[in-house]
Amino acid sequence: MTKTLWNKLKSSFTRAGESQKEHADSLSCKPSVNEEYTKAFRTKSYVEMWSKAHRQLGRTSCNNGINPTSSLSFYVHLSKYLLEPQQETLMQMIESLQFHHLLVNYFEASLEAYNVCELLLQSVHQTRVNYRRIQRVIKISEKVHDCNAIFRHLAAFASLKNPLSIVSSVQFHDHHHSNMLLLTTLTSKGKKIRRRVKFNKLSKKAGAYGLLISQSAVLVAMLVFLLHSMVGIVAAPGLIASSLVLLKRKIKVVKGGSKTRLLERFAAQLDVAAKGVYILINDFDTISRMVKRLHDEVEHRKDVASMCLRNGKSEILKEVVKEFQIHESSFLEQIQELEEHIYLCFLTINRSRRLVLQEIMVPQNNT
């Protein structure tokens, strides 16, 4: 019975290890992607983002007395320290500027994504804290092999809630769906505006040609007026009326050109926002897969700890601790990898928000 139980435990550890190896192999097949990630992790902006977040997480942990046995019981609004530009500041900046109303939806979606990343980053932090129980089990087994202490730590670990349950697969699916709708709306509206801009430009050209012909006609009439002054006196009211019509038409063409430039600005704004949403969708799809995999790994270790406690035999305990030790590095690597991708998502959101803001403000100075 003991042997059968251990075979089940060991096979589940083996599957977890193989899954991690397959993931590593898949990444090794994409050197260009890995190189891009490596470059991103070395940038000054990434290091600053990491430092700010860890400083706030550490300060909150100390203020709330967080210890290795606690659950995810603290919450800090990291967006107050990391989000650029801040939502309230941003809305005040663009309040008096001309921008497409869909950009408000974009900024709200990016803020919501930031908040999700906040929760995930804190859940990663708490996952590390919880895992210290297993690390203590490994250390105790290496030194004194105190079974009572080991069972105590395993029981504490098994009773802890999985921090990565804070954002479920359903919530990730909902975020994906809403962002896809926003992307479709931004793209569709941008295309409609560009078609309208194209139509306006064609109309402007046609109007310009018509204006040229009308001006030529007036010029001919003026020449006739000079040649036949007496007839010209009679025709003067008609020439004046024609001149006024041409003036109105010219004003209309100028106004049409100004409106076209505004539409071009709106199209550019929507394009930049759409690119930001597209990147966000890809980032969240990657993060959701990583969260699911790490969540399952945590649940697996909790199940192993619970089964070991129910069995209560020292030989099973020794094998369980041994397997914990073997797979410790791969588990910690998964935690670090998820954390790094969350920071990259923070950076891409900030970068996209700044680009959209620039698209709103820079053209404003050129019109």
Tab-separated table of C-alpha atoms in Angstrom:
chain	number	residue	atom	x	y	z
A	1	MET	CA	0.000	0.000	0.000
A	2	THR	CA	2.820	2.374	0.936
A	3	LYS	CA	4.687	1.574	-2.270
A	4	THR	CA	1.582	2.161	-4.396
A	5	LEU	CA	0.930	5.519	-2.715
A	6	TRP	CA	4.486	6.652	-3.258
A	7	ASN	CA	4.396	5.618	-6.919
A	8	LYS	CA	1.404	7.921	-7.399
A	9	LEU	CA	3.190	10.780	-5.668
A	10	LYS	CA	6.392	10.266	-7.600
A	11	SER	CA	4.637	10.023	-10.960
A	12	SER	CA	2.927	13.359	-10.323
A	13	PHE	CA	6.280	14.955	-9.466
A	14	THR	CA	7.752	13.467	-12.642
A	15	ARG	CA	4.963	14.901	-14.774
A	16	ALA	CA	5.537	18.318	-13.199
A	17	GLY	CA	9.241	18.089	-13.975
A	18	GLU	CA	8.604	16.993	-17.555
A	19	SER	CA	6.156	19.846	-18.036
A	20	GLN	CA	8.800	22.325	-16.906
A	21	LYS	CA	11.384	20.718	-19.212
A	22	GLU	CA	9.008	20.879	-22.191
A	23	HIS	CA	8.384	24.550	-21.461
A	24	ALA	CA	12.118	25.237	-21.318
A	25	ASP	CA	12.672	23.338	-24.579
A	26	SER	CA	9.915	25.315	-26.308
A	27	LEU	CA	11.532	28.580	-25.247
A	28	SER	CA	14.967	27.407	-26.398
A	29	CYS	CA	13.493	26.978	-29.886
A	30	LYS	CA	12.839	30.722	-29.982
A	31	PRO	CA	16.223	32.379	-29.380
A	32	SER	CA	15.064	35.716	-30.751
A	33	VAL	CA	12.217	35.898	-28.215
A	34	ASN	CA	14.550	34.952	-25.374
A	35	GLU	CA	17.052	37.592	-26.474
A	36	GLU	CA	14.331	40.248	-26.477
A	37	TYR	CA	13.242	39.288	-22.971
A	38	THR	CA	16.860	39.308	-21.759
A	39	LYS	CA	17.360	42.790	-23.178
A	40	ALA	CA	14.155	43.987	-21.523
A	41	PHE	CA	15.241	42.682	-18.117
A	42	ARG	CA	18.503	44.632	-18.370
A	43	THR	CA	16.940	47.992	-19.197
A	44	LYS	CA	17.051	50.833	-16.697
A	45	SER	CA	13.245	51.188	-16.787
A	46	TYR	CA	12.792	47.515	-15.885
A	47	VAL	CA	15.224	47.750	-12.965
A	48	GLU	CA	13.510	50.906	-11.693
A	49	MET	CA	10.085	49.258	-11.972
A	50	TRP	CA	11.315	46.194	-10.072
A	51	SER	CA	12.899	48.315	-7.337
A	52	LYS	CA	9.791	50.476	-6.799
A	53	ALA	CA	7.480	47.478	-6.589
A	54	HIS	CA	9.685	45.502	-4.203
A	55	ARG	CA	10.192	48.554	-2.029
A	56	GLN	CA	6.424	49.008	-1.668
A	57	LEU	CA	5.736	45.291	-1.195
A	58	GLY	CA	8.436	45.043	1.463
A	59	ARG	CA	7.183	48.158	3.268
A	60	THR	CA	3.601	46.865	3.257
A	61	SER	CA	4.698	43.448	4.500
A	62	CYS	CA	6.518	45.010	7.437
A	63	ASN	CA	3.691	47.405	8.286
A	64	ASN	CA	1.143	44.594	8.292
A	65	GLY	CA	3.343	42.123	10.140
A	66	ILE	CA	3.330	39.609	7.296
A	67	ASN	CA	4.940	36.310	8.279
A	68	PRO	CA	5.584	33.059	6.391
A	69	THR	CA	2.420	31.445	7.762
A	70	SER	CA	0.014	34.168	6.676
A	71	SER	CA	-2.218	34.186	3.649
A	72	LEU	CA	-2.512	37.014	1.143
A	73	SER	CA	-3.831	39.469	3.705
A	74	PHE	CA	-2.393	42.750	2.495
A	75	TYR	CA	-3.106	44.964	-0.472
A	76	VAL	CA	-1.169	47.940	-1.733
A	77	HIS	CA	-2.127	50.051	-4.740
A	78	LEU	CA	1.097	49.705	-6.703
A	79	SER	CA	-0.445	51.724	-9.524
A	80	LYS	CA	0.018	54.818	-7.325
A	81	TYR	CA	3.765	54.275	-7.612
A	82	LEU	CA	4.198	52.497	-10.955
A	83	LEU	CA	1.456	53.618	-13.370
A	84	GLU	CA	2.582	56.300	-15.824
A	85	PRO	CA	0.939	58.659	-16.304
A	86	GLN	CA	-1.445	58.459	-13.358
A	87	GLN	CA	-5.090	58.136	-14.411
A	88	GLU	CA	-6.353	61.335	-12.745
A	89	THR	CA	-3.382	63.365	-13.958
A	90	LEU	CA	-3.770	62.014	-17.467
A	91	MET	CA	-7.473	62.857	-17.692
A	92	GLN	CA	-6.775	66.398	-16.443
A	93	MET	CA	-4.041	66.822	-19.068
A	94	ILE	CA	-6.232	65.822	-22.004
A	95	GLU	CA	-9.445	67.440	-20.755
A	96	SER	CA	-8.992	70.563	-22.889
A	97	LEU	CA	-7.419	68.756	-25.874
A	98	GLN	CA	-9.007	67.182	-28.921
A	99	PHE	CA	-9.064	63.395	-28.838
A	100	HIS	CA	-11.350	60.579	-29.911
A	101	HIS	CA	-13.776	59.504	-27.184
A	102	LEU	CA	-12.733	55.829	-27.529
A	103	LEU	CA	-9.373	56.705	-25.996
A	104	VAL	CA	-11.122	57.036	-22.631
A	105	ASN	CA	-12.090	53.357	-22.976
A	106	TYR	CA	-8.483	52.507	-23.808
A	107	PHE	CA	-7.089	54.299	-20.759
A	108	GLU	CA	-9.663	52.608	-18.513
A	109	ALA	CA	-8.801	49.179	-19.968
A	110	SER	CA	-5.077	49.758	-19.440
A	111	LEU	CA	-5.730	50.835	-15.837
A	112	GLU	CA	-7.800	47.706	-15.224
A	113	ALA	CA	-4.997	45.561	-16.658
A	114	TYR	CA	-2.556	47.329	-14.344
A	115	ASN	CA	-4.753	46.495	-11.360
A	116	VAL	CA	-4.829	42.822	-12.378
A	117	CYS	CA	-1.045	42.832	-12.619
A	118	GLU	CA	-0.912	44.342	-9.124
A	119	LEU	CA	-2.907	41.429	-7.727
A	120	LEU	CA	-0.782	38.895	-9.578
A	121	LEU	CA	2.464	40.462	-8.406
A	122	GLN	CA	1.306	40.333	-4.807
A	123	SER	CA	0.151	36.736	-5.260
A	124	VAL	CA	3.632	35.868	-6.568
A	125	HIS	CA	5.125	37.575	-3.525
A	126	GLN	CA	2.827	35.582	-1.218
A	127	THR	CA	3.573	32.331	-3.083
A	128	ARG	CA	7.252	32.802	-2.273
A	129	VAL	CA	6.394	33.521	1.367
A	130	ASN	CA	4.233	30.378	1.610
A	131	TYR	CA	6.857	28.212	-0.047
A	132	ARG	CA	9.298	28.987	2.751
A	133	ARG	CA	7.464	26.262	4.674
A	134	ILE	CA	8.670	23.695	2.150
A	135	GLN	CA	12.151	25.175	2.174
A	136	ARG	CA	12.217	24.786	5.958
A	137	VAL	CA	11.129	21.169	5.579
A	138	ILE	CA	14.075	20.586	3.245
A	139	LYS	CA	16.544	22.283	5.617
A	140	ILE	CA	15.288	20.361	8.662
A	141	SER	CA	15.560	17.042	6.819
A	142	GLU	CA	19.140	17.850	5.818
A	143	LYS	CA	20.232	18.646	9.400
A	144	VAL	CA	18.291	16.839	12.117
A	145	HIS	CA	15.388	15.172	10.295
A	146	ASP	CA	12.890	16.108	12.997
A	147	CYS	CA	9.738	14.334	11.746
A	148	ASN	CA	7.415	16.253	14.068
A	149	ALA	CA	8.748	19.624	12.861
A	150	ILE	CA	8.546	18.458	9.246
A	151	PHE	CA	4.938	17.303	9.634
A	152	ARG	CA	4.086	20.594	11.339
A	153	HIS	CA	5.421	22.668	8.437
A	154	LEU	CA	3.768	20.405	5.869
A	155	ALA	CA	0.435	20.771	7.664
A	156	ALA	CA	0.812	24.555	7.728
A	157	PHE	CA	1.670	24.653	4.023
A	158	ALA	CA	-1.227	22.361	3.053
A	159	SER	CA	-3.694	24.583	4.953
A	160	LEU	CA	-2.684	27.785	3.172
A	161	LYS	CA	-4.864	29.116	0.385
A	162	ASN	CA	-3.263	29.149	-3.041
A	163	PRO	CA	-2.389	32.849	-3.634
A	164	LEU	CA	-2.576	32.365	-7.401
A	165	SER	CA	-6.329	31.728	-7.137
A	166	ILE	CA	-6.778	35.487	-6.766
A	167	VAL	CA	-7.301	35.812	-10.548
A	168	SER	CA	-9.179	32.843	-12.001
A	169	SER	CA	-9.133	31.445	-15.544
A	170	VAL	CA	-12.661	32.812	-16.005
A	171	GLN	CA	-11.465	36.316	-15.121
A	172	PHE	CA	-8.576	36.023	-17.572
A	173	HIS	CA	-11.064	34.907	-20.232
A	174	ASP	CA	-13.310	37.885	-19.479
A	175	HIS	CA	-10.364	40.287	-19.748
A	176	HIS	CA	-9.348	38.708	-23.041
A	177	HIS	CA	-12.899	39.014	-24.406
A	178	SER	CA	-13.354	42.663	-23.362
A	179	ASN	CA	-9.945	43.647	-24.745
A	180	MET	CA	-10.691	41.888	-28.044
A	181	LEU	CA	-13.944	43.852	-28.309
A	182	LEU	CA	-12.065	47.079	-27.616
A	183	LEU	CA	-9.405	46.197	-30.217
A	184	THR	CA	-12.095	45.464	-32.814
A	185	THR	CA	-13.868	48.747	-32.034
A	186	LEU	CA	-10.672	50.819	-32.207
A	187	THR	CA	-9.590	49.178	-35.464
A	188	SER	CA	-13.011	49.466	-37.088
A	189	LYS	CA	-13.449	53.120	-36.106
A	190	GLY	CA	-9.939	53.931	-37.310
A	191	LYS	CA	-10.691	52.429	-40.729
A	192	LYS	CA	-13.947	54.375	-41.020
A	193	ILE	CA	-12.181	57.631	-40.173
A	194	ARG	CA	-9.414	56.964	-42.728
A	195	ARG	CA	-12.031	56.278	-45.412
A	196	ARG	CA	-13.714	59.556	-44.526
A	197	VAL	CA	-10.375	61.366	-44.678
A	198	LYS	CA	-9.744	59.898	-48.132
A	199	PHE	CA	-13.206	61.011	-49.289
A	200	ASN	CA	-12.670	64.512	-47.890
A	201	LYS	CA	-9.346	64.838	-49.688
A	202	LEU	CA	-10.910	63.796	-52.986
A	203	SER	CA	-13.733	66.271	-52.407
A	204	LYS	CA	-11.201	68.978	-51.604
A	205	LYS	CA	-9.357	68.323	-54.854
A	206	ALA	CA	-12.614	68.440	-56.794
A	207	GLY	CA	-13.539	71.684	-55.038
A	208	ALA	CA	-10.121	73.147	-55.803
A	209	TYR	CA	-10.503	72.341	-59.491
A	210	GLY	CA	-13.997	73.858	-59.484
A	211	LEU	CA	-12.659	76.963	-57.750
A	212	LEU	CA	-9.894	77.282	-60.329
A	213	ILE	CA	-12.399	77.090	-63.167
A	214	SER	CA	-14.667	79.651	-61.490
A	215	GLN	CA	-11.762	82.018	-60.911
A	216	SER	CA	-10.780	81.692	-64.544
A	217	ALA	CA	-14.312	82.571	-65.561
A	218	VAL	CA	-14.243	85.643	-63.322
A	219	LEU	CA	-10.882	86.641	-64.767
A	220	VAL	CA	-12.278	86.445	-68.271
A	221	ALA	CA	-15.267	88.503	-67.201
A	222	MET	CA	-12.960	91.151	-65.740
A	223	LEU	CA	-11.055	91.359	-68.997
A	224	VAL	CA	-14.302	91.832	-70.851
A	225	PHE	CA	-15.203	94.503	-68.307
A	226	LEU	CA	-11.972	96.384	-69.017
A	227	LEU	CA	-12.536	96.166	-72.739
A	228	HIS	CA	-16.153	97.184	-72.595
A	229	SER	CA	-16.412	99.558	-69.645
A	230	MET	CA	-19.939	100.663	-70.368
A	231	VAL	CA	-21.187	97.088	-70.487
A	232	GLY	CA	-19.061	96.343	-67.430
A	233	ILE	CA	-20.957	98.918	-65.380
A	234	VAL	CA	-24.132	97.045	-66.063
A	235	ALA	CA	-22.497	93.680	-65.286
A	236	ALA	CA	-20.690	94.863	-62.122
A	237	PRO	CA	-23.343	93.607	-59.639
A	238	GLY	CA	-23.145	90.171	-61.202
A	239	LEU	CA	-19.329	90.117	-60.962
A	240	ILE	CA	-19.458	91.184	-57.335
A	241	ALA	CA	-21.959	88.422	-56.587
A	242	SER	CA	-19.732	85.888	-58.351
A	243	SER	CA	-16.743	87.057	-56.302
A	244	LEU	CA	-18.690	86.609	-53.069
A	245	VAL	CA	-19.702	83.091	-54.102
A	246	LEU	CA	-16.049	82.228	-54.799
A	247	LEU	CA	-15.006	83.668	-51.444
A	248	LYS	CA	-17.570	81.547	-49.605
A	249	ARG	CA	-16.488	78.474	-51.505
A	250	LYS	CA	-12.859	79.138	-50.629
A	251	ILE	CA	-13.728	79.496	-46.924
A	252	LYS	CA	-15.632	76.211	-47.110
A	253	VAL	CA	-12.609	74.435	-48.638
A	254	VAL	CA	-10.338	75.803	-45.880
A	255	LYS	CA	-12.752	74.650	-43.173
A	256	GLY	CA	-12.982	71.236	-44.823
A	257	GLY	CA	-9.198	70.949	-44.763
A	258	SER	CA	-9.099	71.770	-41.046
A	259	LYS	CA	-11.720	69.103	-40.325
A	260	THR	CA	-9.775	66.563	-42.364
A	261	ARG	CA	-6.613	67.242	-40.349
A	262	LEU	CA	-8.583	66.667	-37.147
A	263	LEU	CA	-9.869	63.349	-38.488
A	264	GLU	CA	-6.309	62.351	-39.400
A	265	ARG	CA	-5.261	63.037	-35.821
A	266	PHE	CA	-8.128	60.897	-34.515
A	267	ALA	CA	-7.126	58.038	-36.846
A	268	ALA	CA	-3.512	58.215	-35.621
A	269	GLN	CA	-4.668	58.215	-31.984
A	270	LEU	CA	-6.859	55.158	-32.523
A	271	ASP	CA	-4.041	53.314	-34.325
A	272	VAL	CA	-1.626	53.791	-31.415
A	273	ALA	CA	-4.302	52.764	-28.896
A	274	ALA	CA	-5.159	49.662	-30.957
A	275	LYS	CA	-1.498	48.617	-31.009
A	276	GLY	CA	-1.350	49.029	-27.227
A	277	VAL	CA	-4.445	46.838	-26.750
A	278	TYR	CA	-3.040	44.202	-29.136
A	279	ILE	CA	0.208	43.988	-27.147
A	280	LEU	CA	-1.774	43.871	-23.900
A	281	ILE	CA	-3.852	40.930	-25.160
A	282	ASN	CA	-0.716	38.971	-26.062
A	283	ASP	CA	0.950	39.770	-22.722
A	284	PHE	CA	-2.114	38.680	-20.762
A	285	ASP	CA	-2.477	35.464	-22.760
A	286	THR	CA	1.124	34.584	-21.888
A	287	ILE	CA	0.707	35.531	-18.230
A	288	SER	CA	-2.558	33.584	-17.904
A	289	ARG	CA	-0.837	30.402	-19.122
A	290	MET	CA	2.030	30.945	-16.693
A	291	VAL	CA	-0.358	31.599	-13.793
A	292	LYS	CA	-2.329	28.432	-14.612
A	293	ARG	CA	0.834	26.319	-14.725
A	294	LEU	CA	2.230	27.733	-11.465
A	295	HIS	CA	-1.181	27.515	-9.773
A	296	ASP	CA	-1.302	23.798	-10.625
A	297	GLU	CA	2.227	23.341	-9.287
A	298	VAL	CA	1.248	24.906	-5.958
A	299	GLU	CA	-1.898	22.752	-5.764
A	300	HIS	CA	0.181	19.693	-6.568
A	301	ARG	CA	2.587	20.384	-3.697
A	302	LYS	CA	-0.317	20.993	-1.325
A	303	ASP	CA	-1.864	17.660	-2.365
A	304	VAL	CA	1.446	15.873	-1.840
A	305	ALA	CA	1.824	17.428	1.608
A	306	SER	CA	-1.756	16.424	2.537
A	307	MET	CA	-1.288	12.840	1.342
A	308	CYS	CA	1.971	12.590	3.246
A	309	LEU	CA	0.219	13.821	6.410
A	310	ARG	CA	-2.625	11.329	5.996
A	311	ASN	CA	-0.202	8.461	5.465
A	312	GLY	CA	2.067	9.457	8.360
A	313	LYS	CA	4.863	7.009	7.497
A	314	SER	CA	8.479	8.088	7.746
A	315	GLU	CA	9.613	6.259	4.600
A	316	ILE	CA	7.061	8.120	2.497
A	317	LEU	CA	8.047	11.364	4.214
A	318	LYS	CA	11.706	10.864	3.272
A	319	GLU	CA	10.846	10.306	-0.387
A	320	VAL	CA	8.482	13.282	-0.468
A	321	VAL	CA	11.111	15.595	0.999
A	322	LYS	CA	13.656	14.251	-1.491
A	323	GLU	CA	11.353	15.027	-4.419
A	324	PHE	CA	10.588	18.488	-3.013
A	325	GLN	CA	14.319	19.110	-2.968
A	326	ILE	CA	14.871	17.827	-6.518
A	327	HIS	CA	12.136	20.017	-8.018
A	328	GLU	CA	12.726	23.086	-5.850
A	329	SER	CA	14.844	24.983	-8.389
A	330	SER	CA	12.375	24.480	-11.260
A	331	PHE	CA	9.492	25.673	-9.058
A	332	LEU	CA	11.362	28.808	-7.985
A	333	GLU	CA	12.288	29.479	-11.619
A	334	GLN	CA	8.602	29.407	-12.563
A	335	ILE	CA	7.849	31.962	-9.842
A	336	GLN	CA	10.634	34.227	-11.057
A	337	GLU	CA	9.594	33.871	-14.693
A	338	LEU	CA	6.004	34.869	-13.904
A	339	GLU	CA	7.191	37.845	-11.861
A	340	GLU	CA	9.422	39.035	-14.712
A	341	HIS	CA	6.590	38.855	-17.223
A	342	ILE	CA	4.319	40.838	-14.917
A	343	TYR	CA	6.939	43.600	-14.762
A	344	LEU	CA	7.248	43.514	-18.549
A	345	CYS	CA	3.485	43.930	-18.758
A	346	PHE	CA	3.735	46.950	-16.423
A	347	LEU	CA	6.349	48.464	-18.730
A	348	THR	CA	4.430	47.839	-21.962
A	349	ILE	CA	1.252	49.350	-20.472
A	350	ASN	CA	3.158	52.472	-19.385
A	351	ARG	CA	4.862	52.757	-22.767
A	352	SER	CA	1.576	52.423	-24.649
A	353	ARG	CA	-0.163	55.003	-22.439
A	354	ARG	CA	2.663	57.485	-23.007
A	355	LEU	CA	2.547	56.947	-26.785
A	356	VAL	CA	-1.200	57.537	-26.898
A	357	LEU	CA	-0.807	60.680	-24.775
A	358	GLN	CA	1.929	61.953	-27.110
A	359	GLU	CA	-0.355	61.332	-30.076
A	360	ILE	CA	-3.003	63.477	-28.381
A	361	MET	CA	-0.684	66.330	-27.387
A	362	VAL	CA	1.967	66.678	-30.106
A	363	PRO	CA	-0.392	67.189	-33.077
A	364	GLN	CA	-2.316	69.706	-30.921
A	365	ASN	CA	0.701	72.009	-31.143
A	366	ASN	CA	0.933	71.656	-34.912
A	367	THR	CA	-2.635	72.631	-35.781
